[in-house]
């Protein structure tokens, strides 16, 4: 009797724990990317990524971990929820957009980091393309994240405005019109 009641509560408990973990993760990421911590975070991230990218064992373990984790539907759904929530929050918060742009800009200034990252991404892409399960999982995550993001009217309006303004700028540029 009691065991059956506990088993029935287990899925709800898992969902609640996953939901709280997602909230905690987002709050932690927001705090870590605040101006107070950004410089240290960038320095640590760049150093550790350089170290990790040099180890074939690490790359293989990371690939295996990603493939295995995508097999768990609840984790998969929480990842999509977290990514979507992060994208929506970033689309609304100019400080987060500026911080992310700063992270990317600073990382790209480091030639060693950039070349290692490109090499790692190329290796990962080649490997991922050969793995049907991973390909399907990544595609599914991307579809869900994009679908959820496109439901955000503010984000869609911002993107539409940006594209429209870019189109108007191009239309006004005489060199481009003559080309």
PDB file of C-alpha atoms in Angstrom:
ATOM      1  CA  UNK A   1       0.000   0.000   0.000  1.00  0.00           C
ATOM      2  CA  UNK A   2       2.531   2.621   1.120  1.00  0.00           C
ATOM      3  CA  UNK A   3       5.069   1.547  -1.511  1.00  0.00           C
ATOM      4  CA  UNK A   4       2.494   1.993  -4.301  1.00  0.00           C
ATOM      5  CA  UNK A   5       1.649   5.493  -3.017  1.00  0.00           C
ATOM      6  CA  UNK A   6       5.337   6.431  -3.004  1.00  0.00           C
ATOM      7  CA  UNK A   7       5.789   5.061  -6.536  1.00  0.00           C
ATOM      8  CA  UNK A   8       2.820   7.098  -7.719  1.00  0.00           C
ATOM      9  CA  UNK A   9       4.344  10.268  -6.239  1.00  0.00           C
ATOM     10  CA  UNK A  10       7.781   9.677  -7.761  1.00  0.00           C
ATOM     11  CA  UNK A  11       7.067  11.211 -11.219  1.00  0.00           C
ATOM     12  CA  UNK A  12       5.606  14.345  -9.601  1.00  0.00           C
ATOM     13  CA  UNK A  13       8.574  14.610  -7.264  1.00  0.00           C
ATOM     14  CA  UNK A  14      10.991  14.249 -10.181  1.00  0.00           C
ATOM     15  CA  UNK A  15       9.207  17.003 -12.109  1.00  0.00           C
ATOM     16  CA  UNK A  16       9.224  19.284  -9.073  1.00  0.00           C
ATOM     17  CA  UNK A  17      12.932  18.681  -8.439  1.00  0.00           C
ATOM     18  CA  UNK A  18      13.729  19.249 -12.126  1.00  0.00           C
ATOM     19  CA  UNK A  19      11.686  22.477 -12.135  1.00  0.00           C
ATOM     20  CA  UNK A  20      13.466  23.789  -9.041  1.00  0.00           C
ATOM     21  CA  UNK A  21      16.848  22.748 -10.429  1.00  0.00           C
ATOM     22  CA  UNK A  22      16.096  24.692 -13.612  1.00  0.00           C
ATOM     23  CA  UNK A  23      15.153  27.806 -11.616  1.00  0.00           C
ATOM     24  CA  UNK A  24      18.314  27.475  -9.536  1.00  0.00           C
ATOM     25  CA  UNK A  25      20.466  26.995 -12.632  1.00  0.00           C
ATOM     26  CA  UNK A  26      19.015  30.080 -14.342  1.00  0.00           C
ATOM     27  CA  UNK A  27      19.465  32.184 -11.184  1.00  0.00           C
ATOM     28  CA  UNK A  28      23.032  30.923 -10.837  1.00  0.00           C
ATOM     29  CA  UNK A  29      23.829  31.711 -14.477  1.00  0.00           C
ATOM     30  CA  UNK A  30      22.356  35.198 -14.145  1.00  0.00           C
ATOM     31  CA  UNK A  31      24.465  35.845 -11.034  1.00  0.00           C
ATOM     32  CA  UNK A  32      27.626  34.399 -12.577  1.00  0.00           C
ATOM     33  CA  UNK A  33      27.209  36.555 -15.671  1.00  0.00           C
ATOM     34  CA  UNK A  34      26.654  39.736 -13.684  1.00  0.00           C
ATOM     35  CA  UNK A  35      29.236  42.486 -14.056  1.00  0.00           C
ATOM     36  CA  UNK A  36      30.687  41.574 -10.650  1.00  0.00           C
ATOM     37  CA  UNK A  37      31.776  38.141 -11.857  1.00  0.00           C
ATOM     38  CA  UNK A  38      32.081  38.458 -15.641  1.00  0.00           C
ATOM     39  CA  UNK A  39      35.828  39.095 -15.962  1.00  0.00           C
ATOM     40  CA  UNK A  40      36.783  36.254 -13.613  1.00  0.00           C
ATOM     41  CA  UNK A  41      34.270  33.948 -15.259  1.00  0.00           C
ATOM     42  CA  UNK A  42      35.664  34.678 -18.731  1.00  0.00           C
ATOM     43  CA  UNK A  43      39.229  34.121 -17.610  1.00  0.00           C
ATOM     44  CA  UNK A  44      38.399  30.809 -15.908  1.00  0.00           C
ATOM     45  CA  UNK A  45      36.194  29.624 -18.770  1.00  0.00           C
ATOM     46  CA  UNK A  46      38.811  30.374 -21.432  1.00  0.00           C
ATOM     47  CA  UNK A  47      41.587  28.680 -19.444  1.00  0.00           C
ATOM     48  CA  UNK A  48      39.552  25.561 -18.698  1.00  0.00           C
ATOM     49  CA  UNK A  49      38.209  25.250 -22.237  1.00  0.00           C
ATOM     50  CA  UNK A  50      41.752  25.394 -23.585  1.00  0.00           C
ATOM     51  CA  UNK A  51      42.818  22.648 -21.194  1.00  0.00           C
ATOM     52  CA  UNK A  52      39.789  20.454 -21.862  1.00  0.00           C
ATOM     53  CA  UNK A  53      39.998  20.763 -25.644  1.00  0.00           C
ATOM     54  CA  UNK A  54      43.478  19.233 -25.606  1.00  0.00           C
ATOM     55  CA  UNK A  55      42.324  15.954 -24.083  1.00  0.00           C
ATOM     56  CA  UNK A  56      40.872  13.340 -26.405  1.00  0.00           C
ATOM     57  CA  UNK A  57      39.544  11.384 -23.429  1.00  0.00           C
ATOM     58  CA  UNK A  58      37.604  14.444 -22.266  1.00  0.00           C
ATOM     59  CA  UNK A  59      36.151  15.038 -25.738  1.00  0.00           C
ATOM     60  CA  UNK A  60      35.085  11.403 -26.025  1.00  0.00           C
ATOM     61  CA  UNK A  61      33.565  11.429 -22.526  1.00  0.00           C
ATOM     62  CA  UNK A  62      31.713  14.667 -23.247  1.00  0.00           C
ATOM     63  CA  UNK A  63      30.272  13.232 -26.449  1.00  0.00           C
ATOM     64  CA  UNK A  64      29.162  10.066 -24.663  1.00  0.00           C
ATOM     65  CA  UNK A  65      27.638  12.072 -21.818  1.00  0.00           C
ATOM     66  CA  UNK A  66      25.668  14.269 -24.196  1.00  0.00           C
ATOM     67  CA  UNK A  67      24.379  11.295 -26.160  1.00  0.00           C
ATOM     68  CA  UNK A  68      23.409   9.439 -22.975  1.00  0.00           C
ATOM     69  CA  UNK A  69      21.751  12.462 -21.393  1.00  0.00           C
ATOM     70  CA  UNK A  70      19.599  13.060 -24.458  1.00  0.00           C
ATOM     71  CA  UNK A  71      18.056   9.615 -23.990  1.00  0.00           C
ATOM     72  CA  UNK A  72      16.321  10.725 -20.781  1.00  0.00           C
ATOM     73  CA  UNK A  73      13.109  12.499 -21.739  1.00  0.00           C
ATOM     74  CA  UNK A  74      12.694  14.465 -18.487  1.00  0.00           C
ATOM     75  CA  UNK A  75      16.260  15.790 -18.686  1.00  0.00           C
ATOM     76  CA  UNK A  76      15.743  16.516 -22.375  1.00  0.00           C
ATOM     77  CA  UNK A  77      12.584  18.509 -21.564  1.00  0.00           C
ATOM     78  CA  UNK A  78      14.316  20.405 -18.763  1.00  0.00           C
ATOM     79  CA  UNK A  79      17.218  21.308 -21.031  1.00  0.00           C
ATOM     80  CA  UNK A  80      14.766  22.638 -23.610  1.00  0.00           C
ATOM     81  CA  UNK A  81      12.918  24.542 -20.871  1.00  0.00           C
ATOM     82  CA  UNK A  82      16.131  26.027 -19.513  1.00  0.00           C
ATOM     83  CA  UNK A  83      17.426  26.999 -22.954  1.00  0.00           C
ATOM     84  CA  UNK A  84      14.106  28.510 -23.898  1.00  0.00           C
ATOM     85  CA  UNK A  85      13.840  30.404 -20.612  1.00  0.00           C
ATOM     86  CA  UNK A  86      17.371  31.697 -21.044  1.00  0.00           C
ATOM     87  CA  UNK A  87      16.695  32.802 -24.617  1.00  0.00           C
ATOM     88  CA  UNK A  88      13.511  34.597 -23.596  1.00  0.00           C
ATOM     89  CA  UNK A  89      15.230  36.270 -20.616  1.00  0.00           C
ATOM     90  CA  UNK A  90      18.152  37.325 -22.793  1.00  0.00           C
ATOM     91  CA  UNK A  91      15.818  38.713 -25.431  1.00  0.00           C
ATOM     92  CA  UNK A  92      14.202  40.959 -22.819  1.00  0.00           C
ATOM     93  CA  UNK A  93      17.240  42.023 -20.825  1.00  0.00           C
ATOM     94  CA  UNK A  94      19.656  44.401 -22.534  1.00  0.00           C
ATOM     95  CA  UNK A  95      22.276  43.789 -19.836  1.00  0.00           C
ATOM     96  CA  UNK A  96      22.276  40.048 -20.499  1.00  0.00           C
ATOM     97  CA  UNK A  97      22.494  40.635 -24.266  1.00  0.00           C
ATOM     98  CA  UNK A  98      25.408  43.021 -23.704  1.00  0.00           C
ATOM     99  CA  UNK A  99      27.136  40.559 -21.356  1.00  0.00           C
ATOM    100  CA  UNK A 100      26.772  37.689 -23.843  1.00  0.00           C
ATOM    101  CA  UNK A 101      28.071  39.872 -26.654  1.00  0.00           C
ATOM    102  CA  UNK A 102      31.013  40.858 -24.457  1.00  0.00           C
ATOM    103  CA  UNK A 103      31.793  37.207 -23.677  1.00  0.00           C
ATOM    104  CA  UNK A 104      31.748  36.286 -27.348  1.00  0.00           C
ATOM    105  CA  UNK A 105      33.774  39.348 -28.379  1.00  0.00           C
ATOM    106  CA  UNK A 106      36.467  38.760 -25.754  1.00  0.00           C
ATOM    107  CA  UNK A 107      36.691  35.057 -26.531  1.00  0.00           C
ATOM    108  CA  UNK A 108      37.118  35.744 -30.254  1.00  0.00           C
ATOM    109  CA  UNK A 109      40.040  38.086 -29.550  1.00  0.00           C
ATOM    110  CA  UNK A 110      42.044  35.141 -28.224  1.00  0.00           C
ATOM    111  CA  UNK A 111      43.434  33.507 -31.390  1.00  0.00           C
ATOM    112  CA  UNK A 112      44.528  30.323 -29.616  1.00  0.00           C
ATOM    113  CA  UNK A 113      41.099  29.913 -28.033  1.00  0.00           C
ATOM    114  CA  UNK A 114      39.361  30.621 -31.337  1.00  0.00           C
ATOM    115  CA  UNK A 115      41.457  28.138 -33.327  1.00  0.00           C
ATOM    116  CA  UNK A 116      41.097  25.428 -30.691  1.00  0.00           C
ATOM    117  CA  UNK A 117      37.373  26.046 -30.427  1.00  0.00           C
ATOM    118  CA  UNK A 118      36.925  25.845 -34.182  1.00  0.00           C
ATOM    119  CA  UNK A 119      38.963  22.640 -34.346  1.00  0.00           C
ATOM    120  CA  UNK A 120      36.959  21.121 -31.506  1.00  0.00           C
ATOM    121  CA  UNK A 121      33.657  22.202 -33.035  1.00  0.00           C
ATOM    122  CA  UNK A 122      34.689  20.774 -36.395  1.00  0.00           C
ATOM    123  CA  UNK A 123      35.633  17.434 -34.802  1.00  0.00           C
ATOM    124  CA  UNK A 124      32.403  17.423 -32.791  1.00  0.00           C
ATOM    125  CA  UNK A 125      30.322  18.278 -35.851  1.00  0.00           C
ATOM    126  CA  UNK A 126      31.887  15.511 -37.930  1.00  0.00           C
ATOM    127  CA  UNK A 127      31.313  13.066 -35.089  1.00  0.00           C
ATOM    128  CA  UNK A 128      27.763  14.304 -34.455  1.00  0.00           C
ATOM    129  CA  UNK A 129      26.800  14.033 -38.111  1.00  0.00           C
ATOM    130  CA  UNK A 130      27.774  10.370 -37.985  1.00  0.00           C
ATOM    131  CA  UNK A 131      25.642   9.734 -34.879  1.00  0.00           C
ATOM    132  CA  UNK A 132      21.940   9.507 -35.827  1.00  0.00           C
ATOM    133  CA  UNK A 133      20.676   9.524 -32.218  1.00  0.00           C
ATOM    134  CA  UNK A 134      22.607  12.671 -31.378  1.00  0.00           C
ATOM    135  CA  UNK A 135      21.575  14.338 -34.635  1.00  0.00           C
ATOM    136  CA  UNK A 136      17.903  13.583 -33.971  1.00  0.00           C
ATOM    137  CA  UNK A 137      18.111  14.731 -30.340  1.00  0.00           C
ATOM    138  CA  UNK A 138      19.826  18.007 -31.186  1.00  0.00           C
ATOM    139  CA  UNK A 139      17.330  18.663 -33.960  1.00  0.00           C
ATOM    140  CA  UNK A 140      14.450  17.977 -31.566  1.00  0.00           C
ATOM    141  CA  UNK A 141      15.903  20.311 -28.906  1.00  0.00           C
ATOM    142  CA  UNK A 142      16.433  23.034 -31.494  1.00  0.00           C
ATOM    143  CA  UNK A 143      12.895  22.669 -32.857  1.00  0.00           C
ATOM    144  CA  UNK A 144      11.359  22.865 -29.389  1.00  0.00           C
ATOM    145  CA  UNK A 145      13.515  25.835 -28.343  1.00  0.00           C
ATOM    146  CA  UNK A 146      12.752  27.757 -31.524  1.00  0.00           C
ATOM    147  CA  UNK A 147       9.044  26.952 -31.305  1.00  0.00           C
ATOM    148  CA  UNK A 148       8.871  28.145 -27.694  1.00  0.00           C
ATOM    149  CA  UNK A 149      10.921  31.255 -28.449  1.00  0.00           C
ATOM    150  CA  UNK A 150       8.706  32.182 -31.391  1.00  0.00           C
ATOM    151  CA  UNK A 151       5.725  32.206 -29.000  1.00  0.00           C
ATOM    152  CA  UNK A 152       7.318  35.198 -27.230  1.00  0.00           C
ATOM    153  CA  UNK A 153       5.682  38.214 -28.886  1.00  0.00           C
ATOM    154  CA  UNK A 154       8.314  40.669 -27.591  1.00  0.00           C
ATOM    155  CA  UNK A 155      11.133  38.586 -29.043  1.00  0.00           C
ATOM    156  CA  UNK A 156       9.384  38.190 -32.400  1.00  0.00           C
ATOM    157  CA  UNK A 157       8.659  41.936 -32.513  1.00  0.00           C
ATOM    158  CA  UNK A 158      12.320  42.717 -31.732  1.00  0.00           C
ATOM    159  CA  UNK A 159      13.573  40.360 -34.459  1.00  0.00           C
ATOM    160  CA  UNK A 160      11.028  41.719 -36.977  1.00  0.00           C
ATOM    161  CA  UNK A 161      12.037  45.286 -36.179  1.00  0.00           C
ATOM    162  CA  UNK A 162      15.737  44.479 -36.510  1.00  0.00           C
ATOM    163  CA  UNK A 163      15.280  42.731 -39.863  1.00  0.00           C
ATOM    164  CA  UNK A 164      13.029  45.535 -41.151  1.00  0.00           C
ATOM    165  CA  UNK A 165      15.517  48.212 -40.112  1.00  0.00           C
ATOM    166  CA  UNK A 166      18.359  46.285 -41.754  1.00  0.00           C
ATOM    167  CA  UNK A 167      16.310  45.943 -44.947  1.00  0.00           C
ATOM    168  CA  UNK A 168      15.545  49.662 -44.989  1.00  0.00           C
ATOM    169  CA  UNK A 169      19.238  50.470 -44.447  1.00  0.00           C
ATOM    170  CA  UNK A 170      20.213  48.217 -47.335  1.00  0.00           C
ATOM    171  CA  UNK A 171      17.531  49.748 -49.574  1.00  0.00           C
ATOM    172  CA  UNK A 172      18.878  53.238 -48.795  1.00  0.00           C
ATOM    173  CA  UNK A 173      22.509  52.281 -49.468  1.00  0.00           C
ATOM    174  CA  UNK A 174      23.255  53.385 -53.009  1.00  0.00           C
ATOM    175  CA  UNK A 175      26.286  51.099 -53.417  1.00  0.00           C
ATOM    176  CA  UNK A 176      24.248  48.011 -52.599  1.00  0.00           C
ATOM    177  CA  UNK A 177      21.376  49.012 -54.879  1.00  0.00           C
ATOM    178  CA  UNK A 178      23.783  49.508 -57.790  1.00  0.00           C
ATOM    179  CA  UNK A 179      25.565  46.172 -57.235  1.00  0.00           C
TER     180      UNK A 179
END
